[in-house]
mmCIF file of C-alpha atoms in Angstrom:
data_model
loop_
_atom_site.group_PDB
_atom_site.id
_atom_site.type_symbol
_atom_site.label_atom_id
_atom_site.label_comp_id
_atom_site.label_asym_id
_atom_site.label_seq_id
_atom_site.Cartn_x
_atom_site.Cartn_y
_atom_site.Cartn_z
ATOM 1 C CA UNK A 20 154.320 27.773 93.105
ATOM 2 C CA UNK A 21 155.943 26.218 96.348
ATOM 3 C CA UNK A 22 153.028 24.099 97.069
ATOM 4 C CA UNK A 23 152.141 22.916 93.185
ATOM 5 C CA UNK A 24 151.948 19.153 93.574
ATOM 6 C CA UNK A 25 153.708 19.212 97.399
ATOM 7 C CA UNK A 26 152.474 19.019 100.586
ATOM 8 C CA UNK A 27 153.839 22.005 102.266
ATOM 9 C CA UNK A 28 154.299 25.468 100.243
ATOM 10 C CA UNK A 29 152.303 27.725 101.532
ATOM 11 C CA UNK A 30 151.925 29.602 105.072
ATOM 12 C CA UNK A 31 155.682 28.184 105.899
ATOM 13 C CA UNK A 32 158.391 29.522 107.940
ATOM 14 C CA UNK A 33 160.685 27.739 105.217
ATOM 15 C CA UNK A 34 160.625 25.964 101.742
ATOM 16 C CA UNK A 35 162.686 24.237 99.055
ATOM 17 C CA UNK A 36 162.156 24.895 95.623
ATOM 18 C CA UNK A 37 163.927 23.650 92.386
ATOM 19 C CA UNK A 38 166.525 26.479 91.654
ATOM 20 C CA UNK A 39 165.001 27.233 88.135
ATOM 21 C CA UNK A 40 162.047 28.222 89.730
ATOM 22 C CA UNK A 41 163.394 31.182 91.596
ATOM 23 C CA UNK A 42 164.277 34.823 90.355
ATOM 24 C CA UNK A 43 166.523 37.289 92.340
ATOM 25 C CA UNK A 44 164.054 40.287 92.678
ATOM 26 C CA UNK A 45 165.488 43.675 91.710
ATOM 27 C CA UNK A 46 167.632 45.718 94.131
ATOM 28 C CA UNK A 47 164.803 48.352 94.779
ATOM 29 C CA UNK A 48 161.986 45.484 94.882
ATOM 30 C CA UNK A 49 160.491 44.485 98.114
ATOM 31 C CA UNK A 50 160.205 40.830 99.457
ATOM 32 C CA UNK A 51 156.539 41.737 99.949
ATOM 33 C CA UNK A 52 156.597 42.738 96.248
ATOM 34 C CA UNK A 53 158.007 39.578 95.492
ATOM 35 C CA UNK A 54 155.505 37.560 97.153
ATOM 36 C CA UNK A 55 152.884 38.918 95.433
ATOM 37 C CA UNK A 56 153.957 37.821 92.202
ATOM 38 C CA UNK A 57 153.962 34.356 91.953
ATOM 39 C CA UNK A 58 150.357 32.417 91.047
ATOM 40 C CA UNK A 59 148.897 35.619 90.185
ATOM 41 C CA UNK A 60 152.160 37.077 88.236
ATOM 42 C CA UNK A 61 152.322 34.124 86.172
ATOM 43 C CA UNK A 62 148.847 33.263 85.396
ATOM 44 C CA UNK A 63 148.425 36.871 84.245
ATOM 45 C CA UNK A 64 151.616 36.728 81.826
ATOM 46 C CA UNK A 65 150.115 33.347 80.644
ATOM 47 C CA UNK A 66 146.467 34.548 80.222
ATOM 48 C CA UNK A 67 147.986 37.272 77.868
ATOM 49 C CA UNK A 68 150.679 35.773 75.860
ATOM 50 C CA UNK A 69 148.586 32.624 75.125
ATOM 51 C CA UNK A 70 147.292 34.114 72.237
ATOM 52 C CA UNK A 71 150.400 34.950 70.543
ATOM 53 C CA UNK A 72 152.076 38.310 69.790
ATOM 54 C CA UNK A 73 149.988 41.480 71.128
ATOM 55 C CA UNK A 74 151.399 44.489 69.458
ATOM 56 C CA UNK A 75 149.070 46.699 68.284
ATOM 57 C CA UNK A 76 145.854 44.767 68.960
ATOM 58 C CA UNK A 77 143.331 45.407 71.515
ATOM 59 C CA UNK A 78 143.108 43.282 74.389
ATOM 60 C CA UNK A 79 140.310 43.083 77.164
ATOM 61 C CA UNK A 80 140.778 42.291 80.791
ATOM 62 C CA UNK A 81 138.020 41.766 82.999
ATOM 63 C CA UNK A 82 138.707 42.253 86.683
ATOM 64 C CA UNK A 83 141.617 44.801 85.935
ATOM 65 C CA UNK A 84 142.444 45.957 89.304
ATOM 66 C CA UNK A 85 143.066 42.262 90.842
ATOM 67 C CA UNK A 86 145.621 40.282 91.839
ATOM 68 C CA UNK A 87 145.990 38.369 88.267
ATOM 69 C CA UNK A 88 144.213 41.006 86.740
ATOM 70 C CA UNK A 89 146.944 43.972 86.731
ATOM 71 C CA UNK A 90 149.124 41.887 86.114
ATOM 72 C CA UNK A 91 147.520 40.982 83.002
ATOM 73 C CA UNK A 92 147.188 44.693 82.392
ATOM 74 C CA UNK A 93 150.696 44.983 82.850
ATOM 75 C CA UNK A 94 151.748 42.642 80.790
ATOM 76 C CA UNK A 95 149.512 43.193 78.101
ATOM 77 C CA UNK A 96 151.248 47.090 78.020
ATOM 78 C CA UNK A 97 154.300 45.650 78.196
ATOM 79 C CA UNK A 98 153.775 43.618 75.509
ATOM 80 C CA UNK A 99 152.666 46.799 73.008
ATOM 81 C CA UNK A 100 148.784 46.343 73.652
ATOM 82 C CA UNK A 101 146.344 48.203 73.454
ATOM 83 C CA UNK A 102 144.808 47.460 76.645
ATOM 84 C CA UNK A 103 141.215 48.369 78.092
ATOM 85 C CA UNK A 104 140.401 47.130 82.020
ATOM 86 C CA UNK A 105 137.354 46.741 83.431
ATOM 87 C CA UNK A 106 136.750 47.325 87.266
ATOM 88 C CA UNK A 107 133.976 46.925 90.051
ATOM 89 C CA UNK A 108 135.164 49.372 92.743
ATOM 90 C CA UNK A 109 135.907 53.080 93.099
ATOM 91 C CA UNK A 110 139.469 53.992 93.118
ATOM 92 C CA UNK A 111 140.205 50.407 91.286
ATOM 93 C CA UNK A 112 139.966 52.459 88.091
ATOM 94 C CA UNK A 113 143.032 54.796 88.836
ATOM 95 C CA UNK A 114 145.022 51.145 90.004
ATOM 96 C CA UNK A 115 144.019 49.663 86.405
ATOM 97 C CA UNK A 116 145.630 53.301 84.730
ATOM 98 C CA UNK A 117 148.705 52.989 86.640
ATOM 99 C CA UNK A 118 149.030 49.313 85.883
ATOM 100 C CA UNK A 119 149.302 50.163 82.481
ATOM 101 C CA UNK A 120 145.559 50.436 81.105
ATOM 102 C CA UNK A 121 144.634 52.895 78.306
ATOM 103 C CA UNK A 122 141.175 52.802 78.449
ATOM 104 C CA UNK A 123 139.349 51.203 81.856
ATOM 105 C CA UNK A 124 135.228 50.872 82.563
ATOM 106 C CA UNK A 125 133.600 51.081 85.946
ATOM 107 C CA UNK A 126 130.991 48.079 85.312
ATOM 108 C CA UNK A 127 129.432 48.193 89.026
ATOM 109 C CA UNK A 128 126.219 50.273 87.725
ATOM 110 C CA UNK A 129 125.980 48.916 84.266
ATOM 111 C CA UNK A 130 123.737 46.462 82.800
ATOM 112 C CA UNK A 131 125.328 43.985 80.670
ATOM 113 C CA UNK A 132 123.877 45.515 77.173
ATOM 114 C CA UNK A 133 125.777 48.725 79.025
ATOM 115 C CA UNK A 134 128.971 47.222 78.829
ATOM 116 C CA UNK A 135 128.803 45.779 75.732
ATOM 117 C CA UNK A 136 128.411 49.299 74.506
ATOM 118 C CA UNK A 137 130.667 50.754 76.436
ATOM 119 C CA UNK A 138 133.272 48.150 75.495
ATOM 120 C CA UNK A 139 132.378 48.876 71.928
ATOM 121 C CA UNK A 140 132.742 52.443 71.933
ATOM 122 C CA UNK A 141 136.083 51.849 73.503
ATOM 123 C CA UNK A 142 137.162 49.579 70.523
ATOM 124 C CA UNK A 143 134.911 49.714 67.599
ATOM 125 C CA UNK A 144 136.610 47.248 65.619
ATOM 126 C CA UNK A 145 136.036 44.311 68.460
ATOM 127 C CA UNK A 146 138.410 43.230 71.150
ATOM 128 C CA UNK A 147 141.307 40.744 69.884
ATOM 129 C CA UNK A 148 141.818 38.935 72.935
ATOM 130 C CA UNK A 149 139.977 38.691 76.381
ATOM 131 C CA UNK A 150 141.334 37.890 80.044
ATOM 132 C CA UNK A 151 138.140 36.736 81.723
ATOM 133 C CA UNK A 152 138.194 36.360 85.728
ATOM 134 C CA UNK A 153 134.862 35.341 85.541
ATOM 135 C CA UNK A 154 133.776 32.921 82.348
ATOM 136 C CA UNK A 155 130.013 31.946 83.563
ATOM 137 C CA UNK A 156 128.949 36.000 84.264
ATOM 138 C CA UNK A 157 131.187 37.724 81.182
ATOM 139 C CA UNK A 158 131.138 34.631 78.222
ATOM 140 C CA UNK A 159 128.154 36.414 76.194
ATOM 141 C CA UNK A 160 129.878 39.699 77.083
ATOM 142 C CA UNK A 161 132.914 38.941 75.624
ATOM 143 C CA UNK A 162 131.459 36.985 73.045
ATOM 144 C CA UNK A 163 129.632 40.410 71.265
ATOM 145 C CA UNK A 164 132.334 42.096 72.070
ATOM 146 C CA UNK A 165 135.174 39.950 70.438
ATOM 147 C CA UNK A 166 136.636 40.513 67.198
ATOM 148 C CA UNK A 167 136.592 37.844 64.339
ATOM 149 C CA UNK A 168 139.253 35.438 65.097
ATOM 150 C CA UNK A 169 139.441 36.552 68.548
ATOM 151 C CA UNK A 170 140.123 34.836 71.657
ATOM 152 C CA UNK A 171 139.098 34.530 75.154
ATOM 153 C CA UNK A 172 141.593 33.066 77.784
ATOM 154 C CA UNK A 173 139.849 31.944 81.329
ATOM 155 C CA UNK A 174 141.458 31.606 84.645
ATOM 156 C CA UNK A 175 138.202 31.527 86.730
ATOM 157 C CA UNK A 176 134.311 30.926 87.242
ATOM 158 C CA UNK A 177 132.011 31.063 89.800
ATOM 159 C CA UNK A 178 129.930 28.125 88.117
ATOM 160 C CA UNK A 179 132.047 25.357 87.264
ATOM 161 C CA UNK A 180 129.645 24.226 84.502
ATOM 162 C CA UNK A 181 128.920 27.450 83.186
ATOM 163 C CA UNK A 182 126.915 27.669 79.540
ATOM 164 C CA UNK A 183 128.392 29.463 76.396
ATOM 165 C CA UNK A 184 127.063 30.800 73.418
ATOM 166 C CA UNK A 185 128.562 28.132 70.894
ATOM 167 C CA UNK A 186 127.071 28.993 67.755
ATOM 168 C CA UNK A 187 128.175 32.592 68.147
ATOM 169 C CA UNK A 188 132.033 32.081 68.996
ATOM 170 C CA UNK A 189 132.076 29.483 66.560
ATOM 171 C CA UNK A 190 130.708 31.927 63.838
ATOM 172 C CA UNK A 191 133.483 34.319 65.055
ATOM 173 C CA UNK A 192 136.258 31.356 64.658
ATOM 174 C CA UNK A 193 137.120 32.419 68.394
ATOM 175 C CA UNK A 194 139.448 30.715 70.436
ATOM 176 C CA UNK A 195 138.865 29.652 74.135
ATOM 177 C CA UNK A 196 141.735 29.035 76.532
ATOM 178 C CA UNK A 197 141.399 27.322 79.779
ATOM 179 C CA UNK A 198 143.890 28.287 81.855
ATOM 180 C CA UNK A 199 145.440 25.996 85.708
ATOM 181 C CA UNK A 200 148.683 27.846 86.556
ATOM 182 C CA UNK A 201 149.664 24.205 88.351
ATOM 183 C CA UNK A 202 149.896 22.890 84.976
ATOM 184 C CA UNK A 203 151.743 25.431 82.493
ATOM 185 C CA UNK A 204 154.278 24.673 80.374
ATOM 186 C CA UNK A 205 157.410 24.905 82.101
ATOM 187 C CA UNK A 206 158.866 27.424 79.442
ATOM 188 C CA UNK A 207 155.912 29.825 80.081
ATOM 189 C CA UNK A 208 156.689 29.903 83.853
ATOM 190 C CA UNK A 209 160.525 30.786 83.555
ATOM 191 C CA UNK A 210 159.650 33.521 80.620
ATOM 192 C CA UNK A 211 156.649 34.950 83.160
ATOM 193 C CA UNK A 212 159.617 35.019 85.818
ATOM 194 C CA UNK A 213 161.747 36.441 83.580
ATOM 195 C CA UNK A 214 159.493 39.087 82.099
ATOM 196 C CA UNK A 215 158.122 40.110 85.841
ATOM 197 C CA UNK A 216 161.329 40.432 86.459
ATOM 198 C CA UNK A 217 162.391 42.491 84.297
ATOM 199 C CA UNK A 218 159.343 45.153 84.075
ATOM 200 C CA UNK A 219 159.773 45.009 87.382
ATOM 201 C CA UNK A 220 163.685 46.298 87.420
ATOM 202 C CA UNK A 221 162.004 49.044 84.941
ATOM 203 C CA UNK A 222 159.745 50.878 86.408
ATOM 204 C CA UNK A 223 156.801 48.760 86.813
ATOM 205 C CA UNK A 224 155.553 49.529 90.564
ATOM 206 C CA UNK A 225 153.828 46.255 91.025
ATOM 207 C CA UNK A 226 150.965 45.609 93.720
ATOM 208 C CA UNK A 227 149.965 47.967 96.652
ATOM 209 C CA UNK A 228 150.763 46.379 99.154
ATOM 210 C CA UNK A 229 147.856 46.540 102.366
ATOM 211 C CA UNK A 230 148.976 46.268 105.867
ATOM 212 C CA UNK A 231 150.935 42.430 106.792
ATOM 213 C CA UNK A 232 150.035 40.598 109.477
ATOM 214 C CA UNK A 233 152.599 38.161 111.190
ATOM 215 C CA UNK A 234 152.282 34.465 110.845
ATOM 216 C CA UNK A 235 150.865 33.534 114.081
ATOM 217 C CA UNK A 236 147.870 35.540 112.147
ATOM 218 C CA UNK A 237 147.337 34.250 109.736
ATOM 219 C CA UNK A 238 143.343 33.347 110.242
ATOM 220 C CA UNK A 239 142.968 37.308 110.850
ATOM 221 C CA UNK A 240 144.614 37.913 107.567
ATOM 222 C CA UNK A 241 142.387 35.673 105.623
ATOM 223 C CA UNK A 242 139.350 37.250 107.222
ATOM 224 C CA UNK A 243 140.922 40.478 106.000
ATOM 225 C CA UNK A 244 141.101 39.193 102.221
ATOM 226 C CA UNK A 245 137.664 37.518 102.094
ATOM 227 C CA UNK A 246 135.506 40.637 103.633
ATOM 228 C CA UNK A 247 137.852 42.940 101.220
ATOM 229 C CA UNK A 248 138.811 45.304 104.640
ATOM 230 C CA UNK A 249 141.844 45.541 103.245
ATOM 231 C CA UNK A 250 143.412 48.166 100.165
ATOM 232 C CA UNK A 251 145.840 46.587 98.470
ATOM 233 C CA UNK A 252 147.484 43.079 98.571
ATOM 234 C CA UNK A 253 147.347 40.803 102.263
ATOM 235 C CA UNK A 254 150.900 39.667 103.314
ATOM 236 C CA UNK A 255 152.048 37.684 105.845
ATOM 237 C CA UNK A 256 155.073 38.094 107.330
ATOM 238 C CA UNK A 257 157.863 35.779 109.062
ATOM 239 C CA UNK A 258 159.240 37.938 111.868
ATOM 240 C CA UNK A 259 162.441 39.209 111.042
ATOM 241 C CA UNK A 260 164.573 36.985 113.802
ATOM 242 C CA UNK A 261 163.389 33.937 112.236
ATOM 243 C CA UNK A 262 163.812 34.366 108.452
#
């Protein structure tokens, strides 16, 4: 969060942060590991533990194999969830498993009624809690889907003024969370740190990480991110004689 409410942050040689909002990473942990984890760390710890202790219910994450999403999936395992993924892409299923997923659904050649049966299967007794990447496509999804009392936590949509079924959720008693990683409570961001941290010092292998680029690159590497040419997390590197 270098850049939350500065004006320099992000795509810098250097940067000064407020000492209670850094973590020593884990001997074995890479820097590139490390700079993964930030934004998408913490918003994934927050989009799960928002709705309270996890243990032993069933939690949904849509978008499993991203960059908030594992770590959603991760957390949610962590946490004593049981945790089903959904993902778009082949091989993205095996990165959900590995993040921690029991259950995960390719949803690239399904129709929405196919998903809400395949979801269903998965967890007759509803889904508890959902971590939605995409609340304007996946709302009436995750609304026949959800469990009495469950809840729905949003970090994203690709229509900012997206419809919901109200009479539904509010039938269900469900719970919506909106979710700006700028603005979480400051205890949520040290415990994400802290629990990150600490899966990460026990065996949680974190992000693949794709091939870096050097700074003086960084236009090539956002090319690489937005066409998806890459496998695995984009980092950018400082060369070595000038960290």
């Amino acid at each position: 969060g270098a850049q939350s409410y500065r004006p320099f942050g992000t795509a810098a040689e250097f940067t000064v942060l407020p000492e209670q909002n850094v973590r020593e990473l884990p001997r074995r942990v890479s820097f590139e590991q490390g700079a993964c984890l930030g934004i998408p760390g913490i918003t994934g710890h927050r989009a799960v533990h928002i709705a309270g202790p996890l243990r032993d219910r069933t939690v949904l994450v849509q978008g499993g194999a991203g960059a908030v999403g594992l770590a959603a999936v991760a957390c949610a395992a962590d946490a004593g969830a049981r945790v089903i993924a959904t993902v778009r892409r082949e091989g993205d299923d095996q990165v959900a498993l590995e993040a921690g997923a029991d259950i995960v659904l390719r949803t690239d050649d399904l129709s929405s009624e196919e998903v809400v049966q395949a979801v269903r299967k998965a967890a007759p007794d509803g889904i508890d809690h959902v971590v939605e990447v995409a609340l304007h496509a996946n709302i009436v999804t995750d609304e026949r889907v959800l469990a009495p009392g469950g809840s729905v936590a949003s970090y994203a949509t690709g229509n900012s003024n997206p419809s919901i079924p109200f009479w539904p959720l509010v039938f269900k008693n469900a719970t919506l969370y909106f979710l700006g990683s700028d603005d979480f409570p400051e205890e949520a961001k040290r415990q994400a740190a802290t629990d990150l941290t600490r899966m990460l010092a026990s065996g949680w292998t974190g992000y693949d990480i794709a091939p870096s680029f050097p700074l003086d690159a960084i236009a090539t590497a956002h090319v690489a991110v937005e066409q998806g040419s890459s496998s695995g997390r984009v980092v950018v590197e400082i060369a070595a004689e000038n960290a």
